[in-house]
XYZ file of C-alpha atoms in Angstrom:
355
model
C -84.212 -133.476 126.054
C -85.146 -135.367 122.607
C -85.740 -132.265 120.514
C -84.324 -132.547 116.946
C -81.336 -130.050 116.066
C -82.808 -126.733 115.025
C -81.864 -126.396 111.117
C -79.463 -123.646 110.637
C -81.046 -120.585 108.793
C -79.579 -119.379 105.491
C -78.693 -116.222 107.100
C -76.465 -118.370 109.622
C -74.921 -120.417 107.154
C -73.826 -117.477 105.211
C -72.388 -115.587 108.142
C -70.413 -118.687 109.094
C -69.067 -119.030 105.612
C -68.119 -115.315 105.845
C -66.406 -115.827 109.036
C -64.810 -118.643 107.633
C -63.412 -116.486 105.054
C -62.347 -113.536 107.179
C -60.526 -116.055 109.408
C -58.634 -117.220 106.453
C -57.762 -113.824 105.191
C -56.512 -112.987 108.652
C -54.258 -115.917 108.530
C -53.035 -114.952 105.224
C -52.420 -111.622 106.559
C -50.548 -112.635 109.606
C -48.415 -115.042 107.337
C -47.589 -112.122 104.827
C -47.059 -109.861 107.850
C -44.626 -112.337 109.331
C -42.584 -113.213 105.970
C -42.426 -109.236 105.201
C -40.866 -108.455 108.502
C -38.271 -111.021 107.970
C -37.727 -109.651 104.381
C -37.502 -106.199 105.949
C -35.240 -107.604 108.662
C -32.923 -109.169 105.816
C -32.910 -106.046 103.921
C -34.954 -108.113 101.018
C -37.988 -105.833 100.733
C -38.913 -102.123 99.819
C -41.760 -100.197 101.742
C -43.505 -100.361 97.976
C -43.588 -104.081 97.858
C -44.759 -104.154 101.359
C -47.827 -101.637 100.652
C -48.619 -103.656 97.345
C -48.900 -106.991 99.375
C -51.351 -105.205 101.898
C -53.477 -103.744 99.139
C -54.071 -107.194 97.527
C -55.246 -108.486 100.690
C -58.249 -105.654 100.711
C -60.509 -105.839 103.777
C -59.108 -102.914 105.454
C -61.530 -103.365 108.289
C -59.448 -106.346 109.452
C -56.233 -104.709 110.158
C -54.770 -101.093 109.954
C -53.010 -101.290 107.030
C -51.435 -97.774 107.204
C -50.434 -98.511 110.760
C -48.634 -101.746 109.517
C -46.865 -100.140 106.454
C -45.774 -97.237 108.866
C -44.463 -99.916 111.297
C -42.558 -101.693 108.561
C -41.483 -98.224 107.003
C -39.848 -97.248 110.508
C -38.091 -100.726 110.201
C -36.610 -99.896 106.848
C -35.632 -96.368 107.776
C -33.647 -97.781 111.104
C -32.019 -100.536 108.716
C -31.180 -97.643 106.382
C -29.792 -95.561 109.262
C -28.046 -98.647 110.350
C -26.402 -99.199 106.851
C -25.484 -95.473 106.643
C -23.683 -95.692 109.940
C -21.699 -98.950 108.900
C -20.912 -97.119 105.646
C -19.781 -93.933 107.266
C -19.006 -94.718 110.686
C -18.743 -91.949 113.178
C -15.318 -91.381 114.086
C -13.469 -90.294 117.828
C -11.132 -87.776 117.790
C -8.355 -89.825 116.536
C -5.367 -87.422 116.589
C -3.800 -87.302 120.172
C -3.001 -83.528 119.893
C -6.912 -83.127 119.275
C -7.586 -85.485 122.002
C -5.723 -83.194 124.533
C -7.004 -80.048 123.121
C -10.584 -81.358 123.714
C -9.749 -82.600 127.266
C -8.071 -79.190 128.009
C -11.210 -77.529 126.657
C -13.680 -79.508 128.889
C -11.682 -79.211 131.902
C -11.650 -75.463 131.655
C -15.192 -75.512 131.158
C -15.973 -77.683 134.342
C -13.347 -75.792 136.481
C -15.164 -72.449 135.286
C -18.800 -73.933 135.602
C -19.535 -72.822 132.237
C -22.861 -74.988 132.426
C -24.164 -72.583 134.501
C -24.089 -69.498 132.112
C -26.021 -68.786 129.193
C -25.038 -70.127 125.423
C -23.845 -66.658 124.483
C -21.172 -66.602 127.126
C -20.343 -70.394 126.983
C -19.961 -69.940 122.942
C -17.688 -66.930 123.551
C -15.691 -68.162 126.513
C -14.868 -71.481 124.422
C -14.026 -69.444 121.354
C -11.447 -67.499 123.266
C -9.747 -70.620 124.010
C -8.716 -71.104 120.328
C -7.084 -67.591 119.751
C -4.025 -68.012 117.891
C -5.013 -71.620 116.221
C -3.891 -71.986 112.930
C -5.893 -71.179 109.649
C -5.818 -74.070 107.027
C -7.981 -73.916 103.976
C -9.620 -76.922 102.088
C -9.473 -79.354 105.767
C -12.899 -80.754 104.554
C -11.649 -81.787 101.042
C -8.309 -83.883 101.902
C -9.763 -87.414 101.914
C -10.809 -89.442 98.778
C -14.198 -90.008 100.536
C -16.399 -87.861 102.679
C -15.586 -88.078 106.441
C -16.313 -86.379 109.572
C -13.319 -84.143 109.650
C -12.474 -83.203 113.392
C -9.748 -80.950 114.232
C -9.513 -78.657 117.263
C -5.677 -77.439 116.257
C -6.239 -75.716 113.203
C -9.427 -74.503 111.476
C -10.751 -72.703 108.144
C -13.698 -70.224 108.639
C -16.526 -72.599 108.672
C -14.697 -75.258 110.613
C -14.039 -72.892 113.502
C -17.777 -71.833 113.882
C -18.872 -75.426 113.601
C -16.853 -76.434 116.210
C -17.401 -73.831 118.968
C -21.013 -74.479 118.394
C -20.438 -78.163 118.712
C -18.563 -77.890 122.232
C -20.973 -75.230 123.361
C -23.950 -77.243 122.975
C -22.481 -80.196 124.748
C -21.380 -78.054 127.865
C -24.611 -76.273 128.231
C -26.289 -79.605 129.366
C -22.949 -80.542 131.142
C -22.372 -83.392 128.469
C -18.509 -83.266 128.401
C -18.225 -86.557 126.164
C -16.076 -86.654 122.931
C -19.145 -88.671 121.481
C -21.733 -86.063 122.077
C -19.232 -83.519 120.414
C -18.760 -85.714 117.723
C -22.656 -86.244 117.093
C -23.305 -82.412 117.432
C -20.476 -81.975 114.617
C -21.913 -84.218 112.238
C -25.495 -82.904 112.636
C -24.417 -79.255 111.996
C -22.660 -79.902 109.074
C -24.857 -82.452 106.889
C -28.285 -82.286 105.475
C -30.571 -83.789 108.255
C -27.725 -84.701 110.312
C -26.689 -87.496 108.028
C -23.501 -87.960 106.548
C -23.877 -89.559 103.192
C -21.219 -88.865 100.759
C -19.890 -85.502 99.589
C -23.192 -83.810 98.601
C -24.766 -84.507 101.783
C -22.748 -81.972 103.343
C -24.056 -78.209 103.775
C -21.697 -76.590 101.210
C -23.455 -73.223 100.895
C -23.806 -71.067 104.094
C -27.601 -70.344 103.486
C -28.091 -74.207 103.061
C -26.314 -74.614 106.525
C -28.570 -71.967 108.236
C -31.608 -73.353 106.845
C -31.110 -76.801 107.718
C -30.032 -76.269 111.213
C -32.659 -73.812 111.874
C -35.330 -76.288 110.829
C -33.788 -78.752 113.322
C -33.850 -76.386 116.228
C -30.007 -75.905 116.269
C -29.733 -72.129 115.063
C -32.280 -68.921 114.159
C -31.843 -66.811 111.060
C -32.182 -63.541 112.906
C -31.009 -60.801 110.079
C -34.652 -59.746 109.311
C -35.315 -58.991 113.372
C -32.252 -56.933 113.453
C -33.410 -54.556 110.673
C -31.985 -56.559 107.593
C -33.016 -56.805 104.085
C -33.707 -59.848 101.623
C -32.221 -60.699 98.539
C -32.704 -63.804 96.014
C -29.798 -65.264 94.635
C -29.112 -68.206 92.308
C -26.421 -70.397 94.145
C -24.380 -72.277 91.581
C -20.638 -70.995 92.400
C -19.185 -74.443 92.881
C -20.351 -75.680 89.512
C -19.441 -72.726 87.715
C -15.718 -72.909 89.281
C -15.458 -76.433 89.419
C -11.514 -75.853 89.594
C -11.759 -74.367 92.937
C -12.707 -77.644 94.402
C -10.361 -80.652 94.924
C -13.317 -83.158 95.216
C -15.082 -81.674 91.995
C -11.886 -81.760 90.033
C -11.206 -85.322 91.031
C -14.453 -86.980 91.042
C -17.189 -86.570 88.300
C -19.856 -87.929 90.568
C -19.454 -85.357 92.982
C -19.639 -82.819 90.446
C -22.935 -84.182 89.086
C -24.127 -84.325 92.457
C -23.503 -80.613 93.119
C -25.214 -79.600 89.820
C -28.518 -81.472 90.844
C -28.179 -80.035 94.186
C -27.838 -76.441 92.937
C -30.804 -76.942 90.704
C -32.815 -76.515 93.910
C -31.049 -73.210 94.953
C -31.953 -71.038 92.142
C -34.014 -68.736 94.199
C -32.339 -68.956 97.484
C -33.569 -65.827 99.973
C -30.384 -64.743 101.575
C -31.201 -62.272 104.605
C -28.582 -59.870 105.582
C -28.059 -56.581 107.552
C -26.438 -54.168 105.210
C -23.026 -52.407 105.894
C -24.493 -48.930 107.129
C -27.253 -51.011 109.517
C -24.801 -53.185 111.137
C -23.557 -50.693 113.921
C -27.253 -49.937 114.695
C -27.804 -53.744 115.650
C -24.980 -53.608 117.944
C -26.935 -53.420 121.122
C -29.246 -56.427 119.797
C -26.168 -58.705 118.991
C -25.300 -61.313 121.577
C -21.784 -63.123 121.924
C -21.551 -66.318 119.819
C -24.000 -65.164 117.124
C -22.911 -66.684 114.002
C -21.982 -64.086 111.324
C -21.513 -64.658 107.313
C -20.174 -62.110 105.327
C -22.691 -61.919 102.578
C -21.501 -61.196 98.942
C -22.179 -59.675 95.599
C -20.115 -62.386 93.743
C -22.575 -64.167 91.283
C -23.557 -67.522 92.472
C -22.320 -67.352 96.022
C -24.266 -66.024 99.229
C -21.110 -65.732 101.972
C -17.428 -65.650 101.632
C -16.699 -65.819 105.292
C -17.849 -66.745 108.775
C -16.982 -66.168 112.397
C -18.828 -65.245 115.677
C -19.885 -61.951 117.466
C -17.182 -61.224 120.196
C -18.327 -58.612 122.703
C -14.920 -56.752 123.975
C -14.339 -55.639 127.411
C -15.556 -52.364 126.779
C -18.739 -53.571 125.500
C -17.877 -52.781 121.757
C -19.182 -55.611 119.219
C -16.103 -57.369 117.552
C -15.683 -60.409 115.325
C -13.615 -63.496 116.228
C -12.867 -65.820 113.645
C -10.314 -68.248 111.782
C -8.776 -65.503 109.662
C -7.311 -66.348 106.065
C -4.272 -64.311 107.219
C -3.189 -67.017 109.409
C -4.879 -68.013 112.640
C -7.892 -67.286 114.912
C -8.053 -63.963 116.088
C -10.537 -61.112 117.167
C -11.307 -58.025 114.820
C -12.118 -55.372 117.292
C -15.234 -53.831 115.150
C -17.535 -55.799 113.045
C -18.863 -53.366 111.056
C -15.472 -52.066 110.207
C -14.384 -55.686 109.410
C -17.230 -56.386 107.432
C -17.239 -53.513 105.394
C -13.361 -53.979 104.299
C -14.065 -57.705 103.258
C -14.295 -57.508 99.192
C -17.585 -57.756 97.429
C -19.277 -57.494 100.925
C -22.980 -56.567 101.133
C -23.363 -56.641 105.154
C -23.787 -59.688 107.229
C -25.918 -62.488 107.684
C -26.778 -63.559 111.308
C -27.896 -67.012 112.896
C -28.260 -67.326 116.599
C -27.449 -70.552 118.079
C -30.730 -71.876 120.214
C -29.815 -72.869 123.696
C -30.221 -76.552 124.119
C -31.072 -76.155 127.848
C -34.461 -74.302 126.939
């Protein structure tokens, strides 16, 4: 039309300049994000480095920095978990006798439709399948490196409880696979379910209950059954180093236990005193996890097992006994009272994974 081009205003020129700067910054951000993502994938950058790079970019309006760092943090965590699995791979059941025993238990569970029962009944039915199995101490401390020990033909008291719980949790949801059983066993035995060396194991039973309760596997119910609380400093392992082969052999294990115990100076132990145990019989369920609370300084529990409801309705105790094998004590209160240094019982109830 012959009209001369309208001169751009100062505002327009400044606006275009700002837009250009923003575009450059966006391109730089995209480049940094790409590079850092590659670095994360290669394991070359830490989350702190990622966050530092984004802080230097400024202009939070351009992109949600927290979202990016959160995403990259997840990538780092996934990589760390992958490295941990590579370093501590989950084993399968390797011993032929243990494999055979596992298959027998699962065949029994399927044939008797145990998945249709409530978890307490599953726990008791599975525990009965191991009556007569041998007791063997220090099963978890045989290897030079921490590994996921799996055994279905011999137990110590905690290993018996963990094994029955891991089997029952799979059966409850009709999952009869070995890998699910192995996963449950690892999740129950190690802090946050992560096997990462000797100190990742939940050595004190109060730790075991707290960690598994936090992740929805069990519930500490001693107070609900009329129990009481006592504060204890848990340091028995470091004070009695000679009793633990892995602490004797490896200074690093000893030092990490000392560091771990520093966080257990005021641990709350909930327990039902001796003279109150029988009063709780009508509220106890088969498969409830029992720990014998102790007066021994630095220690919370000396023995573990499961509630067993006898044919006449009484409350007994099925456990891997130091006397030599898996057996049933016919009366829980009588058994607990006769354990040396006993205060009473700690009680944790397994949470049904089907609910």
